[in-house]
Coordinates of C-alpha atoms and ligand atoms in Angstrom, one line a residue:
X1 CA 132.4 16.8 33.1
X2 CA 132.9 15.9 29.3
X3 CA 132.9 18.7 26.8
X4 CA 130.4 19.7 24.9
X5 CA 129.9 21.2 21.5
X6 CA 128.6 24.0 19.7
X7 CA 127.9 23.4 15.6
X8 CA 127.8 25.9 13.0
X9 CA 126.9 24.4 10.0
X10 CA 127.5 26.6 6.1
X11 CA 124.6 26.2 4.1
X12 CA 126.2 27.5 0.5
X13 CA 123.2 28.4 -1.3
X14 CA 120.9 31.2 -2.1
X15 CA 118.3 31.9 -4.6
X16 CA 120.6 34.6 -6.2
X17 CA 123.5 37.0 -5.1
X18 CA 123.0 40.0 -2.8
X19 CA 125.3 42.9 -3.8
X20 CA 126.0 43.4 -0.4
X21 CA 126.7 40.4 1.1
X22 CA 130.4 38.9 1.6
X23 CA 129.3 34.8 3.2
X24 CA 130.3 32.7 0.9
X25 CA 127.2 31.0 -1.3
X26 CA 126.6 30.2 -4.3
X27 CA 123.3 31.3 -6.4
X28 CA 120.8 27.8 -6.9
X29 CA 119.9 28.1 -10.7
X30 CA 122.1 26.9 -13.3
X31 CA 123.8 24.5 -10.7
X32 CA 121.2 22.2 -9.4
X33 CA 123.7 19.0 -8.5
X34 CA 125.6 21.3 -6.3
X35 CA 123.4 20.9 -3.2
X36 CA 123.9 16.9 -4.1
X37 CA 127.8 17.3 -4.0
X38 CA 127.4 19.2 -1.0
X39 CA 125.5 17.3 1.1
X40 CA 128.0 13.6 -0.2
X41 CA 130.8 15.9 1.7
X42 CA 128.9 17.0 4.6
X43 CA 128.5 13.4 5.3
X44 CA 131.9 12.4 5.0
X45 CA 133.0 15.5 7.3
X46 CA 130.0 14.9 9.7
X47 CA 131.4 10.8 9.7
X48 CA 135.1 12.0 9.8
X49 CA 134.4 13.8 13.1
X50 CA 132.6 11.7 14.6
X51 CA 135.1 8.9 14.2
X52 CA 137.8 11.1 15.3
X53 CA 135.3 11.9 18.5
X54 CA 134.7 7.9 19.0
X55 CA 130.8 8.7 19.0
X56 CA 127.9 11.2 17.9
X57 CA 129.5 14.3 19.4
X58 CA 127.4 15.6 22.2
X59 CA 125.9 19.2 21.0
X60 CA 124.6 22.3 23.4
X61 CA 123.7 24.3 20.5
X62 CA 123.9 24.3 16.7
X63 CA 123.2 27.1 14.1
X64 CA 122.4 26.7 10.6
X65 CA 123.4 29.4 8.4
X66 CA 124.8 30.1 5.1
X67 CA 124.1 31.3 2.4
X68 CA 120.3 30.4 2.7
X69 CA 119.3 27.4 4.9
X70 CA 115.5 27.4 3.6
X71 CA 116.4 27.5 -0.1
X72 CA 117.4 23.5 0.2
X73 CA 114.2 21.8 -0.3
X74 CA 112.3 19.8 2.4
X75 CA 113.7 16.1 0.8
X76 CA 117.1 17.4 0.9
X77 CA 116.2 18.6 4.8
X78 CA 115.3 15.2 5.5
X79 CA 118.7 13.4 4.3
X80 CA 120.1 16.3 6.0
X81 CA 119.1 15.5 9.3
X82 CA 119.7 12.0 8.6
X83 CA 123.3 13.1 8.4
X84 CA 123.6 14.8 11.5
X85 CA 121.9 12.6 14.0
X86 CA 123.8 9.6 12.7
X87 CA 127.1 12.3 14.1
X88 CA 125.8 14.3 16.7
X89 CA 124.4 13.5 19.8
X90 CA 121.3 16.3 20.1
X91 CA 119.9 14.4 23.8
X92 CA 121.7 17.8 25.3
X93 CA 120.6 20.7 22.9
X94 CA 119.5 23.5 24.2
X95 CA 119.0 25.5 21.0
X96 CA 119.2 25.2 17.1
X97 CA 118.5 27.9 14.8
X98 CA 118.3 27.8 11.2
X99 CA 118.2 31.1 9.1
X100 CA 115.8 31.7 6.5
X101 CA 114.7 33.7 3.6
X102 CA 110.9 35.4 3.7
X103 CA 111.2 34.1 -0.1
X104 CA 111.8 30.2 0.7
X105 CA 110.4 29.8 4.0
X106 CA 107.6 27.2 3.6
X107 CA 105.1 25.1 5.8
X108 CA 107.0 22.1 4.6
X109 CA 110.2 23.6 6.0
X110 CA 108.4 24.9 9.6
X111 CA 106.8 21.4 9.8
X112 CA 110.0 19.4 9.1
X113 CA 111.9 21.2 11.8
X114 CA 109.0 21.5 14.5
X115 CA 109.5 17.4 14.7
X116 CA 113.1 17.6 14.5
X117 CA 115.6 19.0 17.1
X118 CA 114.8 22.7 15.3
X119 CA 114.2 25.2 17.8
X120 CA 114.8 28.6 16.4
X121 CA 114.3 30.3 13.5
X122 CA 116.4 33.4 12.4
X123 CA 114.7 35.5 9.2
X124 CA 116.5 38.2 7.3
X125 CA 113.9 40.6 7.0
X126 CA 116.4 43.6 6.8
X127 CA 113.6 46.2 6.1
X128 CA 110.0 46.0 5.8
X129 CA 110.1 48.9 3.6
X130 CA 109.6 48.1 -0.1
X131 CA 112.0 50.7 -1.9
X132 CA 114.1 49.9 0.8
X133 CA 114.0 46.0 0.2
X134 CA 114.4 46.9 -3.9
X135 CA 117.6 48.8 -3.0
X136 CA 119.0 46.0 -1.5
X137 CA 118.6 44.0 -3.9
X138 CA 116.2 41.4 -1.7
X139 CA 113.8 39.0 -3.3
X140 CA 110.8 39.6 -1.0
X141 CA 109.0 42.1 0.0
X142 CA 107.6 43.4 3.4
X143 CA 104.1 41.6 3.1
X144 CA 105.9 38.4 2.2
X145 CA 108.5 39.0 5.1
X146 CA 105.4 39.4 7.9
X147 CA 103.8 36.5 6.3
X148 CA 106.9 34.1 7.0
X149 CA 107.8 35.7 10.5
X150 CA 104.0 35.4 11.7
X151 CA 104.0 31.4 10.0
X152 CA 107.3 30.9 12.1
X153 CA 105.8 32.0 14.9
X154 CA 102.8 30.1 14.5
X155 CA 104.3 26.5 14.6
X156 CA 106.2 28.0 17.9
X157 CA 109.6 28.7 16.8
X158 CA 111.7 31.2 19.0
X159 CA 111.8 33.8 16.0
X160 CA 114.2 36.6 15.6
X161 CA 114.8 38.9 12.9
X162 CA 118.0 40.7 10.8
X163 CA 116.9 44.3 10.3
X164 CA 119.2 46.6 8.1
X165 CA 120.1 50.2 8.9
X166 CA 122.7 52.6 7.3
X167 CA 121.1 52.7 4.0
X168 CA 121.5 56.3 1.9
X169 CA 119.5 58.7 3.7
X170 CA 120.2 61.5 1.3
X171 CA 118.9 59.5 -2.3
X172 CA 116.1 57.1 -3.1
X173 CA 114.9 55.4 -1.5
X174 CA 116.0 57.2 1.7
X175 CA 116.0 55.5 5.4
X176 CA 115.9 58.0 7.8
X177 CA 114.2 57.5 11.5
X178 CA 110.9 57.5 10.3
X179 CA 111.4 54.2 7.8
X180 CA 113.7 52.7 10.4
X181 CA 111.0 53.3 13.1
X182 CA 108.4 51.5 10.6
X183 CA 110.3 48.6 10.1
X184 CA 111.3 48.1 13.6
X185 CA 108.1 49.0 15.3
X186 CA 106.2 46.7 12.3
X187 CA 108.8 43.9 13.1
X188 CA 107.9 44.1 16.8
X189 CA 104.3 44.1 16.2
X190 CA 104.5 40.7 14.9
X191 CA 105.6 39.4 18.3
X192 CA 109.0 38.1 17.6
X193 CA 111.4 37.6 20.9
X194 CA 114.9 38.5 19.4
X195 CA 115.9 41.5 16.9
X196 CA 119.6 41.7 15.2
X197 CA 120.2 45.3 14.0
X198 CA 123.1 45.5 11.8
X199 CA 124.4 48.3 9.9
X200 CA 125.0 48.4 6.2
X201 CA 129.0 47.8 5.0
X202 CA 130.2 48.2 1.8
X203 CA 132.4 44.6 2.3
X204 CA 135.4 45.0 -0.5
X205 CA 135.0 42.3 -3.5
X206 CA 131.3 42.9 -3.3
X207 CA 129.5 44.9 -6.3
X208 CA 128.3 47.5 -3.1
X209 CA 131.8 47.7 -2.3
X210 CA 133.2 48.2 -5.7
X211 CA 130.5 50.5 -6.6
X212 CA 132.0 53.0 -3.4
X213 CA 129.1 54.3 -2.3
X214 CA 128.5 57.2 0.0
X215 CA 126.0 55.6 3.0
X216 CA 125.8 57.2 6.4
X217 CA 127.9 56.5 9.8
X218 CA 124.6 54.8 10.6
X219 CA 125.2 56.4 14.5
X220 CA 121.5 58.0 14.8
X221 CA 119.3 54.8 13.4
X222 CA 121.9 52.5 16.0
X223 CA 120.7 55.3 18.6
X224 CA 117.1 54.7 18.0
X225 CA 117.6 51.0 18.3
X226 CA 118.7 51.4 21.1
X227 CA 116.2 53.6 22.9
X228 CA 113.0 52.3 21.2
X229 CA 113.5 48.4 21.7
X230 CA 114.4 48.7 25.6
X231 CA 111.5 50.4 25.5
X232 CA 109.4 47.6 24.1
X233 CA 110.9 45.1 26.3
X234 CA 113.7 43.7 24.2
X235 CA 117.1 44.5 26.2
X236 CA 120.6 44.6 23.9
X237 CA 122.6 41.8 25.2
X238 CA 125.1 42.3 22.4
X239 CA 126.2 44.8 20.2
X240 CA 124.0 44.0 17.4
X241 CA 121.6 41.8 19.5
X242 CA 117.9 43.0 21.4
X243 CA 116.1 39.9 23.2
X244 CA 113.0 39.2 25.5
X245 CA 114.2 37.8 28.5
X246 CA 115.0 34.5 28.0
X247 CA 115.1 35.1 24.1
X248 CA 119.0 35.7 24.1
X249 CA 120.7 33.5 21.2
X250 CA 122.3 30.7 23.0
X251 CA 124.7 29.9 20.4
X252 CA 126.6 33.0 20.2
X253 CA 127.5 32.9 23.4
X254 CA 129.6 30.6 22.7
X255 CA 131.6 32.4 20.6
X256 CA 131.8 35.2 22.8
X257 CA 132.7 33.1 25.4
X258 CA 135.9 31.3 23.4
X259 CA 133.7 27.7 24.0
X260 CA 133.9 24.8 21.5
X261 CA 132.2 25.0 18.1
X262 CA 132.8 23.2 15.4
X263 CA 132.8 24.1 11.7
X264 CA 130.8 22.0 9.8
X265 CA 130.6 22.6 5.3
X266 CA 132.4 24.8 3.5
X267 CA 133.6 28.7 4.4
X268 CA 132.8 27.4 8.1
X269 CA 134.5 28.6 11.1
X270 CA 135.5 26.8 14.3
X271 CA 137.1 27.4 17.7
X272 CA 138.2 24.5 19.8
X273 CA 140.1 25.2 23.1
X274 CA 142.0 22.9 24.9
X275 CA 145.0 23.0 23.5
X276 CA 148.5 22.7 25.8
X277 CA 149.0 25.4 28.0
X278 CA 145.5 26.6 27.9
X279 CA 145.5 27.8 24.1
X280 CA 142.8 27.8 21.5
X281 CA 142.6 27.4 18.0
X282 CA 140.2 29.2 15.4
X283 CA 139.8 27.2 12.4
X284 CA 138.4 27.6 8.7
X285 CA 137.2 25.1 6.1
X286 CA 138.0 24.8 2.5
X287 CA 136.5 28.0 1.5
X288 CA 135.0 27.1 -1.5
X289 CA 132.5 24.1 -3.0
X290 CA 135.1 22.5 -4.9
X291 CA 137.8 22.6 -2.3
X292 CA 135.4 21.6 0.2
X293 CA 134.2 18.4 -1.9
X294 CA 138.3 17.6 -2.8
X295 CA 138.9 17.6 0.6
X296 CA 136.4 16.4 3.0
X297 CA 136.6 12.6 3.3
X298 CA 140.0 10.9 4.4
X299 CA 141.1 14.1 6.6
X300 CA 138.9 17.0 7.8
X301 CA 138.6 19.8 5.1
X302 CA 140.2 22.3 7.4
X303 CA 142.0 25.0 5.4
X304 CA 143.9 26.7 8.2
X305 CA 143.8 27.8 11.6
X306 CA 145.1 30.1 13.7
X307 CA 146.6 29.4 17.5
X308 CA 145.4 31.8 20.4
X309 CA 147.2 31.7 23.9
X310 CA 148.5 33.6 26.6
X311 CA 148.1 37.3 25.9
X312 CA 146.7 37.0 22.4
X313 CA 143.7 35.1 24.1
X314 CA 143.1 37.1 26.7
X315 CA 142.7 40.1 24.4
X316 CA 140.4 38.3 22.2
X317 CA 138.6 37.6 25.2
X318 CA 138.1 40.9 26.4
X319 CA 137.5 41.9 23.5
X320 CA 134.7 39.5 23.3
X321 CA 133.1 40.1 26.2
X322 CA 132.8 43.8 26.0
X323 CA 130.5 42.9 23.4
X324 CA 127.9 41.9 25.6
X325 CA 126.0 43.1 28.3
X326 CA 127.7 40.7 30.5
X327 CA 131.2 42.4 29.9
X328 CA 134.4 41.2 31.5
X329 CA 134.1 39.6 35.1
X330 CA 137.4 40.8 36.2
X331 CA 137.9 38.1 39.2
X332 CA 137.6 35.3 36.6
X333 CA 139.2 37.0 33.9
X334 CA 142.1 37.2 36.4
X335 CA 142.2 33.8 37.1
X336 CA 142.2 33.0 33.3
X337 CA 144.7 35.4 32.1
X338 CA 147.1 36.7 35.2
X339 CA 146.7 40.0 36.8
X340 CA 149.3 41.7 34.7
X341 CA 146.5 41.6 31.2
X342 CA 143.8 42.3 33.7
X343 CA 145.5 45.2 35.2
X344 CA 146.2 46.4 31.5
X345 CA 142.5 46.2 30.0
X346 CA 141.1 47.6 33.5
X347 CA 143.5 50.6 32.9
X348 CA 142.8 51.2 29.0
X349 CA 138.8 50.8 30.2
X350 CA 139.3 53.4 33.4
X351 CA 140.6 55.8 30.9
X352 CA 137.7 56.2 28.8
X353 CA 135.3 58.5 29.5
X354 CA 132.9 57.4 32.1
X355 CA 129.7 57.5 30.6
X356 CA 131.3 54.7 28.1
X357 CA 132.1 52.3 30.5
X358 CA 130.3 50.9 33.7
X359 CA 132.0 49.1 36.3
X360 CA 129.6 47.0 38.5
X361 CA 129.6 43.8 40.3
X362 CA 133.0 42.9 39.9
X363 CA 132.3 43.2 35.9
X364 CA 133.2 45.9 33.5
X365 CA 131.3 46.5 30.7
X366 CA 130.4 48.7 27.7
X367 CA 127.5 51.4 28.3
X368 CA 124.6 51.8 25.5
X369 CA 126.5 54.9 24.7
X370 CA 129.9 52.9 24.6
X371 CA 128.5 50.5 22.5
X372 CA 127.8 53.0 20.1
X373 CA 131.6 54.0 19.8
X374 CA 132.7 50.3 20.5
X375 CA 135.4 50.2 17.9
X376 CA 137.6 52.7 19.0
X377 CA 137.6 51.0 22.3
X378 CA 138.1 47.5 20.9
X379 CA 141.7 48.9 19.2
X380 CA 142.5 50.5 22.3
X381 CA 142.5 47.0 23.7
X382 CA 143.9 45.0 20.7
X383 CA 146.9 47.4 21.1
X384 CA 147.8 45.8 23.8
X385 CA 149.0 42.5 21.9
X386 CA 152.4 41.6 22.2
X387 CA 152.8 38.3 21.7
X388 CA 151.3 34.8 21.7
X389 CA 149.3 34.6 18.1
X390 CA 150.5 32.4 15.1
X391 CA 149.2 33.9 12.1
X392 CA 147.3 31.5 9.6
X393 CA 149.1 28.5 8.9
X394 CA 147.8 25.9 6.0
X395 CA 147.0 22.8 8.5
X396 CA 145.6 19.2 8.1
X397 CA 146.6 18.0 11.9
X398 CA 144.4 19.7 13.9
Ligands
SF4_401 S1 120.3 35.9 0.9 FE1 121.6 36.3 2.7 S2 123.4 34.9 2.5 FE2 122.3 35.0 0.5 S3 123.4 36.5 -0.7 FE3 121.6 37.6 0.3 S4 122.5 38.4 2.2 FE4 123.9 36.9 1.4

C-alpha cells in the first residue's frame, strides 16, 4: 500500500503575545505584510514537496496550528487553501483540525472551512473563569469563549477545547476545584466531544518563566479531570486528552504512533520513517519568519533533524505509547524492536507499583493513577538508552 501522510501546518501569528506560551508566533499589529511573506513561502515549500513527492501528496490527517490559525483573515484562508490542494491530495482525509482563538473565530472563518476539507475545530478556551482568563493574559473572556465553541458547533465541526489548570491557588485570582469544576463542567455543557487538560508551565524564555512564579504541582485539578469527565462520558485516551467515543483526535495518533507527518511553515515539526534499517527521522523547519522565508524555495527549509533507530526508537516508542490508553502491545512491539528492548521496558513497567500499571490483552499500559505520576515512569524507561540516536545535525538532504 503506498504511504500516506499526516500534515502539521505552523500558523505564526497571534493577536498579541501570551506570557506563558513558548510556540513560536509572532503578534499581528505593527507587521501586517508578514502573513503575505508567509504565505509566498508556504507555497514554495508546499510546491517543493510536492515535486520532490512527484504529485499532491496523499494526506490521512492534517492539523493547523500555530500561533493562531483564525487570526488570518478569511481572503488569506482562501489563497491558503488554494495552496494546499494544488500539493496535497485531501481524497483520503480523515480529519483536519484547525485551532482557534474565542477572539478571532468568525462565521466567515466556520463557513469557509465547512465547504473546504475542514473537519475539526480545536479552541483554546483555557478557563471560563474571567479573573482566571485576565491572569493569563487571554484576550477573551468566558461569554465570548461559549459563544465561539456553541458557533463551532453549530455549523457541525467536531469541537474540542484546551482548558488550563495549575494556576496559583493560594493568590488572586485563585483556581482551586471549585473554578476548575466551573470551567470544565460549563465547557461540557456546551456539548463539545473532545477536552485537552493541560497544566500550567512556567516554559524558560517566557516572561511567566522569568518572572519564577510559585504555581501548584497541579496533581489534585489533573485528579478531578480525571474522575469528573469519565463520568460525563468523555474517556482519557491520552495524557492530556478526554474524548466521546469516536471523538479521539486522529492526528495525534500519529505522532504517538511514530507515522509520517510532515512539517509544513516555520517552527514546524516532522517525522518521516523509512529510513534504512527501519530508522526514523524527526525534523524541524527554520525556526523563525525570516529564516523560513530565506530558505523555503530551491531546497526544503529544514533546519535540522534528528535520526531514531534501533534502541533509541524503540524507547521513543514506548515511551509514546504509554501515553495513551492503548499502551504498548507487547507482541508487536516485539516484532518491531527485538525481544531483548521488550524484555527491558516489560521489566522497568513490572517493577512499578501495580496500581500504576495494567497489563491486559497482550498490552501494557499506564493506569489513571499512573498517568498522574507519568514522568517518573517515562525516565525510568529513557534510561534505558544506550545507543542508536544522532543528536541534531544542521541538514539540507533529507
Ligand atoms: S494565543 Fe495561543 S499560540 Fe498565541 S501566544 Fe497565546 S497561547 Fe500562544
Amino acid at each position: 500500500m503506498p504511504p500516506s501522510f499526516s500534515l502539521y501546518l505552523h500558523v505564526p501569528f497571534c493577536l498579541s503575545k501570551c506570557g506563558y506560551c513558548s510556540f513560536y508566533s509572532r503578534p499581528l499589529a505593527g507587521c501586517a505584510a508578514a502573513p503575505e511573506a508567509w504565505l509566498a513561502a508556504l507555497s514554495r515549500e508546499a510546491g517543493r514537496l510536492s515535486a520532490v513527492w512527484g504529485g499532491p501528496i496523499p494526506l490521512c490527517t492534517a492539523y493547523v496550528g500555530g500561533g493562531t490559525p483564525s487570526v488570518l483573515s478569511v481572503g488569506l484562508w482562501r489563497r491558503l487553501n488554494r495552496i494546499l490542494e494544488g500539493a496535497f491530495d485531501f481524497s483520503g482525509l480523515a480529519e483536519c483540525t484547525v485551532e482557534a482563538n474565542p477572539c478571532s473565530l468568525t462565521d466567515g472563518h466556520l463557513a469557509l472551512w465547512r465547504g473546504s476539507f475542514v473537519t475539526r475545530v480545536s479552541l483554546g478556551v483555557q478557563s471560563l473563569r474571567n479573573e482566571e482568563l485576565s491572569w493569563l493574559g487571554r484576550r477573551h473572556d468566558a461569554e465570548t469563549a461559549l459563544a465561539a465553541l456553541g458557533r463551532a458547533l453549530s455549523y457541525g465541526f467536531d469541537v474540542s477545547a484546551d482548558l488550563m489548570f495549575g494556576l496559583p491557588s493560594s493568590r488572586f485570582p485563585f483556581q482551586t476545584l471549585r473554578t476548575w469544576h466551573d470551567s470544565l463542567r460549563r465547557v461540557l455543557a456546551s456539548g463539545v466531544g473532545h477536552v485537552s487538560a493541560y497544566q500550567l508551565t512556567p516554559e524558560p524564555g517566557t516572561p511567566l518563566g522569568k518572572s519564577n512564579p510559585s504555581l501548584p504541582d497541579g496533581y489534585s485539578p489533573y485528579r478531578f479531570a480525571q474522575w469528573y469527565l469519565p463520568r460525563k462520558g468523555l474517556e482519557q485516551y491520552e495524557i492530556a486528552s478526554f474524548a466521546r467515543p469516536g471523538r479521539e483526535c486522529r492526528h495525534n495518533l500519529a505522532y504517538w504512533r511514530q507515522e509520517n507527518v510532515l512539517a509544513l511553515g516555520p517552527a514546524a515539526w516532522g517525522y518521516l520513517v523509512g529510513g534504512r534499517g527501519g530508522a526514523g527521522f524527526r525534523y524541524r523547519n527554520a525556526p523563525t519568519l525570516e529564516e523560513y522565508g530565506a530558505a523555503a524555495g530551491a531546497r526544503l527549509p529544514v533546519a535540522g533533524a534528528e535520526r531514531l533507530e534501533g534502541r533509541a526508537k524503540g524507547i521513543e516508542a514506548a515511551v509514546l505509547g504509554l501515553r495513551t490508553k492503548w499502551g504498548i502491545d507487547t507482541e508487536a512491539f516485539t516484532a518491531r524492536f527485538g525481544e531483548t528492548l521488550t524484555g527491558a521496558v516489560l521489566e522497568v513497567l513490572r517493577g512499578m507499583p501495580p496500581r500504576l500499571v495494567r497489563f491486559e490483552d497482550g498490552r501494557a499500559s499506564l493506569t489513571p493513577a499512573g498517568m498522574r505520576v507519568a514522568n517518573p515512569i517515562w525516565a525510568e524507561i529513557a534510561d534505558l538508552r544506550a545507543e542508536g540516536t544522532d543528536t541534531w545535525k544542521n541538514t539540507s538532504n533529507i
